[in-house]
Coordinates of C-alpha atoms (C1' of nucleotides) in Angstrom, one line a residue:
Chain A
M1 CA -75.7 35.4 138.5
Q2 CA -78.3 34.9 135.9
H3 CA -77.7 37.1 132.9
Q4 CA -77.8 37.1 129.2
L5 CA -75.3 39.8 128.2
V6 CA -75.2 40.4 124.5
V7 CA -72.4 42.3 122.9
Y8 CA -72.1 43.7 119.4
N9 CA -69.1 42.2 117.7
S10 CA -67.6 44.4 115.0
L11 CA -66.1 41.4 113.4
S12 CA -69.3 39.5 112.8
R13 CA -71.4 42.6 112.7
K14 CA -73.9 40.9 115.0
K15 CA -74.9 40.9 118.5
E16 CA -73.5 37.8 120.2
L17 CA -74.0 36.3 123.6
F18 CA -71.0 37.1 125.8
K19 CA -69.2 34.0 126.9
P20 CA -65.7 34.6 128.2
F21 CA -62.9 32.2 127.2
S22 CA -62.3 31.1 130.7
P23 CA -64.9 32.3 133.2
P24 CA -65.0 33.8 135.7
F25 CA -62.1 35.6 134.2
A26 CA -62.5 38.1 131.4
G27 CA -59.7 39.9 129.6
M28 CA -60.2 43.3 127.9
Y29 CA -57.7 45.3 126.0
V30 CA -58.5 48.9 124.9
C31 CA -56.3 51.2 122.8
G32 CA -55.2 54.0 125.0
P33 CA -54.0 57.5 124.1
T34 CA -50.9 58.5 122.2
V35 CA -49.5 61.0 124.8
Y36 CA -48.3 64.0 122.9
G37 CA -51.1 66.3 123.9
D38 CA -54.0 66.8 126.3
A39 CA -57.0 64.5 126.0
H40 CA -60.0 66.0 124.2
L41 CA -63.7 65.2 124.3
G42 CA -63.2 62.4 121.8
H43 CA -60.8 60.6 124.1
A44 CA -63.4 60.6 126.8
R45 CA -65.7 58.4 124.7
P46 CA -63.8 55.2 124.6
A47 CA -62.5 55.8 128.2
I48 CA -66.1 56.1 129.5
T49 CA -67.6 53.4 127.2
F50 CA -65.1 50.8 128.3
D51 CA -65.3 52.0 131.9
L52 CA -69.0 51.1 131.7
V53 CA -68.1 47.7 130.2
L54 CA -65.6 47.1 132.9
R55 CA -67.9 48.1 135.7
Y56 CA -70.8 46.1 134.3
L57 CA -68.7 43.0 133.8
Q58 CA -67.4 43.3 137.4
H59 CA -71.0 43.8 138.6
L60 CA -71.9 40.5 136.9
G61 CA -69.2 38.8 138.8
Y62 CA -66.4 38.6 136.3
K63 CA -62.9 39.0 137.4
V64 CA -61.8 41.4 134.7
R65 CA -58.2 42.1 133.8
Y66 CA -58.4 45.4 132.0
V67 CA -55.3 46.4 129.9
R68 CA -55.2 49.9 128.4
N69 CA -51.9 50.9 126.8
I70 CA -50.1 54.2 126.6
T71 CA -48.6 54.7 123.1
D72 CA -45.3 56.5 123.5
V73 CA -43.4 55.4 120.5
G74 CA -43.9 54.3 116.9
H75 CA -47.0 56.4 116.2
L76 CA -46.0 58.5 113.2
E77 CA -47.9 61.3 111.7
N78 CA -48.9 62.1 108.1
D79 CA -48.0 58.8 106.7
S80 CA -47.5 55.6 108.6
D81 CA -44.1 55.0 107.1
H82 CA -42.5 58.3 106.4
G83 CA -43.8 60.8 109.0
E84 CA -42.1 61.9 112.1
D85 CA -42.8 60.2 115.4
K86 CA -45.5 62.2 117.2
I87 CA -43.8 62.1 120.6
G88 CA -40.4 62.7 119.0
K89 CA -41.7 65.8 117.3
K90 CA -43.2 67.2 120.4
A91 CA -39.9 66.6 122.3
R92 CA -37.9 68.3 119.5
I93 CA -40.2 71.4 119.5
E94 CA -40.3 71.7 123.3
Q95 CA -36.6 70.7 123.7
L96 CA -37.5 67.9 126.1
E97 CA -36.6 64.3 126.5
P98 CA -39.3 62.3 124.7
M99 CA -40.0 60.5 128.0
E100 CA -40.6 63.9 129.7
V101 CA -43.3 64.5 127.1
V102 CA -44.7 61.1 127.8
Q103 CA -44.7 61.5 131.5
F104 CA -46.2 65.0 131.4
F105 CA -49.2 64.0 129.2
T106 CA -49.7 60.7 130.9
D107 CA -50.0 62.4 134.2
R108 CA -52.5 64.9 132.8
Y109 CA -54.4 62.1 131.1
H110 CA -54.8 60.3 134.4
Q111 CA -56.0 63.5 136.1
D112 CA -58.6 64.0 133.4
M113 CA -59.8 60.4 133.6
D114 CA -59.9 60.5 137.4
L115 CA -62.2 63.5 137.2
L116 CA -64.4 61.7 134.8
N117 CA -64.6 58.9 137.4
V118 CA -63.0 56.5 134.9
K119 CA -61.4 53.6 136.7
R120 CA -57.8 52.9 136.2
P121 CA -57.0 49.8 134.2
S122 CA -55.5 46.8 135.9
I123 CA -52.4 47.2 133.7
E124 CA -51.3 50.2 131.7
P125 CA -48.3 49.1 129.6
R126 CA -46.2 51.5 127.6
A127 CA -45.0 50.6 124.2
S128 CA -41.5 51.8 124.9
G129 CA -41.4 49.4 127.8
H130 CA -42.1 46.4 125.7
I131 CA -39.6 46.7 122.9
I132 CA -38.3 43.2 123.6
E133 CA -41.8 41.7 123.3
Q134 CA -42.4 43.5 120.1
I135 CA -39.1 42.4 118.6
E136 CA -39.9 38.8 119.6
M137 CA -43.2 38.9 117.9
V138 CA -41.7 40.4 114.7
K139 CA -39.2 37.6 114.8
T140 CA -42.0 35.0 115.0
I141 CA -43.9 36.6 112.1
L142 CA -40.7 36.6 110.1
E143 CA -40.0 32.9 110.9
N144 CA -43.6 32.1 109.8
G145 CA -43.0 33.7 106.5
F146 CA -45.4 36.6 106.7
A147 CA -42.8 39.4 106.7
Y148 CA -39.7 40.4 105.0
V149 CA -36.6 42.5 105.8
V150 CA -35.5 45.4 103.7
N151 CA -32.6 47.8 104.7
G152 CA -33.0 47.3 108.4
S153 CA -36.8 47.5 108.3
V154 CA -39.3 44.7 108.6
Y155 CA -42.6 44.8 106.7
F156 CA -45.7 42.6 107.0
D157 CA -46.4 40.8 103.8
V158 CA -50.1 41.3 103.4
H159 CA -50.3 39.4 100.1
Q160 CA -48.5 36.4 101.4
Y161 CA -50.8 36.4 104.5
H162 CA -53.9 36.7 102.3
K163 CA -53.0 33.5 100.5
S164 CA -53.6 31.4 103.5
R165 CA -55.6 33.6 105.8
S166 CA -58.1 36.3 105.0
Y167 CA -57.0 40.0 105.2
G168 CA -59.7 42.6 105.6
R169 CA -62.3 40.6 107.6
L170 CA -62.8 43.3 110.3
S171 CA -63.1 46.3 108.1
G172 CA -65.0 44.5 105.3
R173 CA -62.3 45.5 102.9
I174 CA -61.3 43.4 100.0
L175 CA -57.6 43.3 99.3
E176 CA -58.1 43.7 95.6
D177 CA -60.2 46.9 96.1
L178 CA -57.5 48.1 98.5
I179 CA -54.9 47.8 95.9
A180 CA -57.0 49.6 93.3
G181 CA -57.7 52.4 95.7
N182 CA -54.2 52.8 96.9
R183 CA -51.8 55.5 95.8
V184 CA -49.0 54.5 93.6
L185 CA -45.8 53.3 95.3
E186 CA -43.1 55.8 95.5
A187 CA -40.0 55.0 93.6
Q188 CA -37.8 54.7 96.7
D189 CA -40.4 52.8 98.7
E190 CA -39.0 49.7 100.2
K191 CA -42.3 47.9 100.5
R192 CA -43.2 45.2 98.0
H193 CA -46.8 46.3 98.0
A194 CA -48.4 49.5 99.2
E195 CA -50.8 47.5 101.5
D196 CA -47.8 46.1 103.5
F197 CA -47.2 47.8 106.8
A198 CA -44.2 48.3 109.0
L199 CA -43.5 46.0 111.9
W200 CA -40.1 47.5 112.6
K201 CA -38.5 50.6 111.1
K202 CA -34.9 51.5 110.7
A203 CA -34.1 54.7 112.6
G204 CA -32.8 57.5 110.4
E205 CA -30.0 59.9 111.4
G206 CA -32.1 62.3 113.4
H207 CA -34.4 59.8 115.0
I208 CA -34.2 60.1 118.8
M209 CA -36.1 57.1 120.0
R210 CA -34.2 54.0 118.9
W211 CA -33.4 50.6 120.1
P212 CA -31.1 47.8 118.9
S213 CA -32.7 44.9 117.1
P214 CA -31.6 41.9 115.0
W215 CA -32.2 44.2 112.0
G216 CA -30.2 47.2 113.3
E217 CA -31.2 50.2 115.3
G218 CA -34.8 51.2 114.9
F219 CA -38.2 51.4 116.5
P220 CA -41.4 49.4 116.4
G221 CA -44.3 50.0 114.0
W222 CA -47.5 51.4 115.5
H223 CA -49.6 48.3 115.2
I224 CA -47.3 45.7 116.7
E225 CA -47.4 47.2 120.2
C226 CA -51.0 46.3 120.8
S227 CA -50.6 42.8 119.6
A228 CA -47.4 42.2 121.7
M229 CA -48.7 43.8 124.9
S230 CA -52.2 42.2 124.7
S231 CA -50.8 38.7 124.2
K232 CA -48.3 39.3 127.0
Y233 CA -50.8 40.2 129.6
L234 CA -54.0 38.6 128.4
G235 CA -52.8 35.5 126.6
E236 CA -52.9 34.5 122.9
V237 CA -56.7 34.5 123.0
F238 CA -58.7 37.0 125.1
D239 CA -62.2 38.3 125.2
I240 CA -62.7 41.9 124.4
H241 CA -60.7 44.4 122.4
G242 CA -62.0 47.9 122.3
G243 CA -61.2 51.2 120.7
G244 CA -62.6 54.0 118.6
M245 CA -64.2 53.2 115.2
D246 CA -61.5 55.2 113.5
L247 CA -59.0 52.6 114.6
L248 CA -60.8 49.8 112.8
F249 CA -58.8 50.2 109.8
P250 CA -55.9 49.9 109.5
H251 CA -54.9 49.5 113.1
H252 CA -57.1 46.7 114.3
E253 CA -57.1 45.0 110.9
C254 CA -53.4 44.8 111.2
E255 CA -53.5 43.6 114.7
I256 CA -55.7 40.7 113.6
A257 CA -53.2 39.9 110.8
Q258 CA -50.2 40.1 113.1
S259 CA -51.7 37.8 115.8
N260 CA -52.7 35.3 113.2
A261 CA -49.4 35.4 111.5
A262 CA -47.7 34.8 114.9
T263 CA -49.9 32.3 116.5
G264 CA -52.3 31.0 113.8
K265 CA -55.3 32.1 115.9
D266 CA -57.6 35.0 116.2
A267 CA -56.6 36.7 119.4
V268 CA -59.8 38.6 120.0
R269 CA -63.2 37.1 120.6
Y270 CA -65.3 40.3 120.7
W271 CA -64.2 43.4 118.9
M272 CA -66.0 46.5 120.3
H273 CA -65.8 49.9 118.7
N274 CA -67.3 53.2 120.1
N275 CA -68.5 55.7 117.6
M276 CA -67.2 59.3 117.2
I277 CA -68.2 62.5 118.8
T278 CA -69.0 65.1 116.2
I279 CA -69.1 68.9 116.4
N280 CA -71.4 70.6 113.9
G281 CA -71.9 67.1 112.3
Q282 CA -68.2 66.6 111.8
K283 CA -65.8 64.3 113.6
M284 CA -63.9 66.0 116.4
G285 CA -60.3 65.2 115.8
K286 CA -56.8 66.4 115.8
S287 CA -56.3 66.5 112.1
L288 CA -59.4 68.8 111.6
G289 CA -58.3 71.0 114.5
N290 CA -61.8 71.2 115.8
F291 CA -61.3 69.5 119.1
I292 CA -61.9 70.9 122.5
T293 CA -59.8 69.4 125.3
L294 CA -61.4 68.1 128.5
R295 CA -59.6 70.7 130.5
E296 CA -61.1 73.4 128.4
F297 CA -64.5 71.9 129.1
F298 CA -64.0 71.7 132.8
E299 CA -62.8 75.4 132.8
G300 CA -65.2 76.7 130.2
N301 CA -62.1 78.0 128.5
H302 CA -62.7 77.8 124.8
P303 CA -64.5 80.2 122.4
S304 CA -67.0 77.5 121.4
L305 CA -68.1 77.0 125.0
D306 CA -70.8 79.1 126.6
Q307 CA -69.9 77.9 130.1
P308 CA -67.8 75.4 132.0
Y309 CA -69.1 71.8 132.1
S310 CA -68.4 69.6 135.1
P311 CA -66.7 66.2 134.5
M312 CA -69.9 64.4 135.6
S313 CA -71.9 66.4 133.1
I314 CA -69.5 65.3 130.3
R315 CA -69.8 61.7 131.5
F316 CA -73.5 61.8 131.6
F317 CA -73.7 63.4 128.2
I318 CA -71.7 60.5 126.8
L319 CA -73.7 57.9 128.6
Q320 CA -76.9 59.4 127.4
A321 CA -76.1 58.2 123.9
H322 CA -75.5 54.6 122.9
Y323 CA -71.7 54.0 122.4
R324 CA -72.2 52.9 118.8
S325 CA -74.1 56.0 117.8
T326 CA -72.4 59.2 116.8
L327 CA -72.9 61.9 119.4
D328 CA -73.2 65.5 118.4
F329 CA -71.7 68.1 120.6
S330 CA -73.4 71.5 121.2
N331 CA -73.7 73.8 124.1
E332 CA -77.5 73.2 124.1
A333 CA -77.0 69.4 124.3
L334 CA -74.5 69.7 127.0
Q335 CA -76.6 72.1 129.1
A336 CA -79.5 69.6 128.7
S337 CA -77.3 66.9 130.1
D338 CA -76.1 69.2 132.9
K339 CA -79.7 69.8 134.0
G340 CA -80.8 66.3 133.6
L341 CA -78.0 64.9 135.7
K342 CA -78.7 67.5 138.4
R343 CA -82.3 66.3 138.5
L344 CA -81.2 62.7 138.7
L345 CA -78.7 63.4 141.5
E346 CA -81.2 65.5 143.5
A347 CA -83.7 62.7 143.4
Y348 CA -80.9 60.4 144.7
E349 CA -80.4 62.7 147.6
T350 CA -84.1 62.9 148.2
L351 CA -84.3 59.1 148.2
Q352 CA -81.9 58.9 151.1
N353 CA -84.3 60.9 153.3
L354 CA -87.6 59.5 152.2
Q355 CA -90.0 58.5 155.0
P356 CA -91.4 55.0 154.7
A357 CA -95.2 54.5 154.7
E358 CA -97.2 51.5 155.8
K359 CA -98.0 50.5 152.3
S360 CA -96.6 51.2 148.8
T361 CA -98.9 52.8 146.3
V362 CA -96.4 52.3 143.4
E363 CA -94.3 49.5 142.2
T364 CA -90.6 50.0 141.9
Q365 CA -89.2 46.5 140.9
H366 CA -89.4 47.3 137.2
V367 CA -86.7 49.9 137.4
E368 CA -84.0 47.4 138.3
K369 CA -85.4 45.0 135.7
K370 CA -85.3 47.6 133.0
C371 CA -81.8 48.6 133.9
Y372 CA -80.6 45.0 133.6
E373 CA -82.4 44.5 130.3
A374 CA -80.9 47.7 128.9
L375 CA -77.3 47.0 129.9
N376 CA -77.6 43.3 128.9
D377 CA -78.5 44.5 125.4
D378 CA -75.0 45.7 124.4
F379 CA -74.6 48.2 127.2
N380 CA -77.6 50.4 126.3
S381 CA -76.9 53.1 128.9
P382 CA -79.4 55.6 127.6
L383 CA -82.2 53.1 128.2
A384 CA -81.0 52.4 131.7
I385 CA -80.9 56.1 132.4
A386 CA -84.5 56.5 131.1
A387 CA -85.5 53.8 133.6
L388 CA -83.8 55.7 136.4
F389 CA -85.7 58.8 135.3
D390 CA -88.9 56.9 135.7
A391 CA -87.9 56.3 139.3
V392 CA -87.2 60.0 139.7
K393 CA -90.8 60.7 139.1
T394 CA -91.8 58.2 141.7
I395 CA -89.3 59.5 144.3
N396 CA -90.5 63.1 143.8
S397 CA -94.1 62.0 144.0
V398 CA -93.4 60.3 147.3
K399 CA -91.7 63.3 148.6
D400 CA -94.7 65.4 147.7
K401 CA -96.9 62.8 149.4
K402 CA -98.8 62.0 146.3
E403 CA -97.6 58.4 146.4
S404 CA -96.1 56.4 149.1
L405 CA -93.5 53.7 149.5
D406 CA -93.0 51.2 152.3
K407 CA -89.7 50.3 153.9
A408 CA -88.9 47.5 151.5
G409 CA -89.8 49.7 148.5
I410 CA -87.5 52.4 149.6
S411 CA -84.6 50.2 150.3
H412 CA -85.0 48.4 147.0
L413 CA -85.0 51.6 145.2
K414 CA -81.9 52.8 147.1
A415 CA -80.1 49.6 146.2
T416 CA -81.1 50.0 142.6
F417 CA -79.7 53.5 142.5
D418 CA -76.6 52.6 144.3
T419 CA -76.0 49.7 141.9
F420 CA -76.8 51.4 138.6
L421 CA -76.4 55.1 139.1
I422 CA -73.3 55.1 141.4
D423 CA -71.5 51.8 140.7
I424 CA -72.2 51.0 137.1
L425 CA -72.9 54.3 135.4
G426 CA -70.4 55.9 137.8
L427 CA -72.3 59.1 138.1
K428 CA -71.4 60.0 141.6
G429 CA -72.2 63.5 142.9
E430 CA -69.6 66.2 142.8
S431 CA -69.7 66.5 146.5
A432 CA -68.8 62.9 147.1
S433 CA -65.2 63.8 146.6
E434 CA -65.2 66.5 149.3
S435 CA -64.1 65.7 152.8
K436 CA -66.9 64.4 155.0
K437 CA -65.9 66.5 157.9
F438 CA -66.3 69.7 155.9
H439 CA -69.5 68.5 154.5
D440 CA -70.9 67.8 157.9
L441 CA -69.8 71.2 159.2
V442 CA -71.5 73.0 156.4
G443 CA -74.6 70.9 157.0
S444 CA -74.9 71.9 160.6
L445 CA -74.3 75.6 159.8
M446 CA -76.9 75.5 157.1
Q447 CA -79.4 73.8 159.4
M448 CA -78.9 76.7 161.9
V449 CA -79.3 79.4 159.2
L450 CA -82.4 77.8 157.8
E451 CA -83.9 77.6 161.3
L452 CA -83.3 81.3 161.8
R453 CA -85.0 81.9 158.5
Q454 CA -87.9 79.7 159.4
N455 CA -88.5 81.7 162.5
A456 CA -88.5 84.9 160.4
R457 CA -90.9 83.3 158.0
Q458 CA -93.2 82.3 160.8
N459 CA -93.3 85.9 162.0
K460 CA -93.9 87.0 158.4
D461 CA -90.7 88.9 158.5
W462 CA -90.2 88.4 154.8
Q463 CA -87.5 91.0 154.6
T464 CA -85.2 88.9 156.8
S465 CA -86.1 85.6 155.2
D466 CA -85.5 86.9 151.8
K467 CA -82.3 88.5 152.8
I468 CA -81.0 85.2 154.1
R469 CA -82.0 83.5 150.9
N470 CA -80.5 86.2 148.7
E471 CA -77.2 86.2 150.6
L472 CA -77.0 82.4 150.4
S473 CA -77.8 82.6 146.7
R474 CA -74.9 84.9 146.3
L475 CA -72.7 82.2 147.9
K476 CA -74.1 79.8 145.3
I477 CA -76.3 78.1 147.8
E478 CA -79.8 77.6 146.6
V479 CA -82.7 77.4 149.1
K480 CA -86.0 75.7 148.3
D481 CA -89.0 75.9 150.5
G482 CA -90.9 72.7 150.5
K483 CA -93.9 71.4 152.4
D484 CA -91.7 69.9 155.1
G485 CA -89.4 72.9 155.5
A486 CA -86.6 74.2 153.4
T487 CA -83.8 72.3 151.7
W488 CA -80.6 73.6 150.2
S489 CA -78.1 72.6 147.6
L490 CA -75.0 73.9 146.1
Q491 CA -75.5 75.4 142.6
Chain B
rG1 C1' -64.0 56.5 93.1
rG2 C1' -64.4 52.0 96.7
rU3 C1' -66.3 50.1 101.6
rC4 C1' -69.8 51.1 105.4
rU5 C1' -73.1 53.7 108.6
rC6 C1' -77.0 57.0 109.4
rG7 C1' -81.3 60.5 108.4
rU8 C1' -86.6 60.4 114.6
rG9 C1' -90.7 66.2 117.3
rG10 C1' -87.4 73.3 118.8
rC11 C1' -82.5 70.6 120.6
rC12 C1' -79.9 66.0 122.2
rG13 C1' -81.0 61.1 121.8
rA14 C1' -83.5 55.5 122.6
rG15 C1' -86.5 51.9 120.3
rU16 C1' -90.0 48.9 117.8
rG17 C1' -93.9 45.4 112.4
rG18 C1' -99.8 47.0 115.4
rC19 C1' -98.9 49.4 122.3
rU20 C1' -95.4 55.8 126.3
rA21 C1' -88.8 56.1 125.2
rG22 C1' -86.1 59.5 128.2
rG23 C1' -83.7 64.3 129.0
rC24 C1' -83.6 69.7 127.8
rA25 C1' -86.4 73.8 126.0
rG26 C1' -91.6 75.8 125.4
rA27 C1' -97.2 76.4 126.9
rG28 C1' -101.0 75.8 130.7
rG29 C1' -102.2 74.3 135.7
rU30 C1' -101.4 72.6 141.2
rC31 C1' -98.5 74.2 145.3
rU32 C1' -96.4 78.8 147.5
rG33 C1' -96.0 85.4 151.1
rC34 C1' -92.8 85.6 146.8
rA35 C1' -89.2 82.6 144.3
rA36 C1' -87.2 78.0 143.2
rA37 C1' -88.1 73.0 143.1
rA38 C1' -91.6 69.3 142.6
rC39 C1' -96.0 67.3 140.5
rC40 C1' -100.0 67.1 136.5
rU41 C1' -101.4 68.2 131.4
rC42 C1' -100.1 69.7 126.4
rC43 C1' -96.5 70.1 122.2
rC44 C1' -98.5 62.8 119.5
rA45 C1' -91.9 62.9 115.5
rC46 C1' -89.8 59.2 112.7
rA47 C1' -86.0 62.6 105.0
rG48 C1' -88.9 61.7 100.1
rC49 C1' -91.2 58.2 96.7
rG50 C1' -92.7 53.4 95.6
rG51 C1' -93.3 48.1 97.2
rU52 C1' -94.3 43.8 100.7
rU53 C1' -98.1 43.3 104.6
rC54 C1' -104.6 43.1 107.4
rG55 C1' -101.1 46.9 109.3
rA56 C1' -94.5 50.1 108.6
rC57 C1' -91.4 55.0 111.6
rU58 C1' -89.8 49.8 112.0
rC59 C1' -88.8 45.0 106.2
rC60 C1' -87.4 45.7 100.6
rG61 C1' -86.1 49.0 96.4
rC62 C1' -85.0 53.7 94.5
rU63 C1' -84.1 59.1 95.2
rC64 C1' -82.2 63.0 98.1
rG65 C1' -79.1 64.4 102.2
rA66 C1' -75.3 63.7 106.1
rG67 C1' -71.2 61.3 108.1
rA68 C1' -67.1 57.6 108.8
rC69 C1' -63.1 54.7 106.9
rC70 C1' -59.8 54.0 102.5
rU71 C1' -53.4 58.7 105.2
rC72 C1' -52.2 60.3 111.5
rC73 C1' -56.7 60.7 114.5
rA74 C1' -60.6 57.9 120.3

RNA sequence: GGUCUCGUGGCCGAGUGGCUAGGCAGAGGUCUGCAAAACCUCCCACAGCGGUUCGACUCCGCUCGAGACCUCCA
């Protein structure tokens, strides 16, 4: 298929033509959640962003292997070398096995992502299931002379690495500046330099999650899991590595260093980073305590929320902004998305029942063209959505008999909506998940009710017709009288 | 303090050296028993100050303001 997909590469800070390492295959690795709590709105951003990337690459004909990890060990809080393990802490507080915590929140994460219509990755590896691979990689880095062992821990030697390679290319950080900006080494610190980071940590007395290693009992550092698992499943060199912008430094910078130290090559060809979601102009995050979980959004169960928001509204809200822009949350903005999406989906329904005319009075080819142009330009979903809204106007005009479309025009528009709205943007209607049988039954019943109401209206029995409409309205069913009879929809 | 990003109409958000983003909200109109929806029209924005240019919201500089990263965070 003819296309010129351009991707913004965080490493070069430029848009680059997307050329996979070995087409038609494409490998993508995205940093998944650390499962010690429910996913919040911020977690939905990378999930949906890279879901769009996955869906579009698949649409273009690539065979994508999509790896998204579950971090369940090694992610420490407060300070990368001295804090308590996040999972371990949760387990201690709740008096659970760490893996119970992991399973519980992994399941809930999957539920949330399913509701958002985010496709499951091809492989979802857990860090704790790849201890051997991580140890092997640490050994290789040690053998290559880019790490050192102290007291049963292994640290990456950033200075040694920087002599032959370049550290800081992704984040644009200069090692010398880093040194100047860093806090002073604590007296008992084992590291040679503050910039060094842990590849393997010796487990202290109270540490629950621990594995044997050549350096004694311990656990892997946070950064090594992604390097080890991505190379295991995608090879030493793969196409796309994604994640949130906040992971750019140090996490991804360290990944680059680790892979280079182990194999001598850059593992990743295109680094992609989604921007943050803000609330009152500030980043939504765990540390600031200003996050709202996805479940709270779905249920409207949070003091900052005026109402519940459906998963599709959240998805649409996120797709209405470009993934590299910050996106500011507010009830007003979310309500706007909610209504906009409704309008889009209603037009999609209308399109299914449009009657073809002999000749078209409007041209619809440009919608598809604009959608392709938008997505080819670094996945510009808001522009693609704008193009679909252009088509909404056309569809409604045809419905109102102000314009007309012939058979070919309608089927082309249908195909465009099916491709972009449903398949690529993944904005299926809420009702799509309900059983078809139930749906059909309600449809027949409604047809009957509306017929009775139509009779009443013909007899100018407004009392009866309004009663039917009001009763239905109470059942959250909205009736609209159009030129060709009434239609209904669930509110 | 260092590195970087951004500042678009009531709100959210695209984009571009000269031509309409789009959505939501608001105003008027068409339609309609009423209502809702839909459609049409309007609200013609680009932080400020300089500079480059025939022409800048778009390029450059400065000022002001906001944010991210530099410590766990998607």
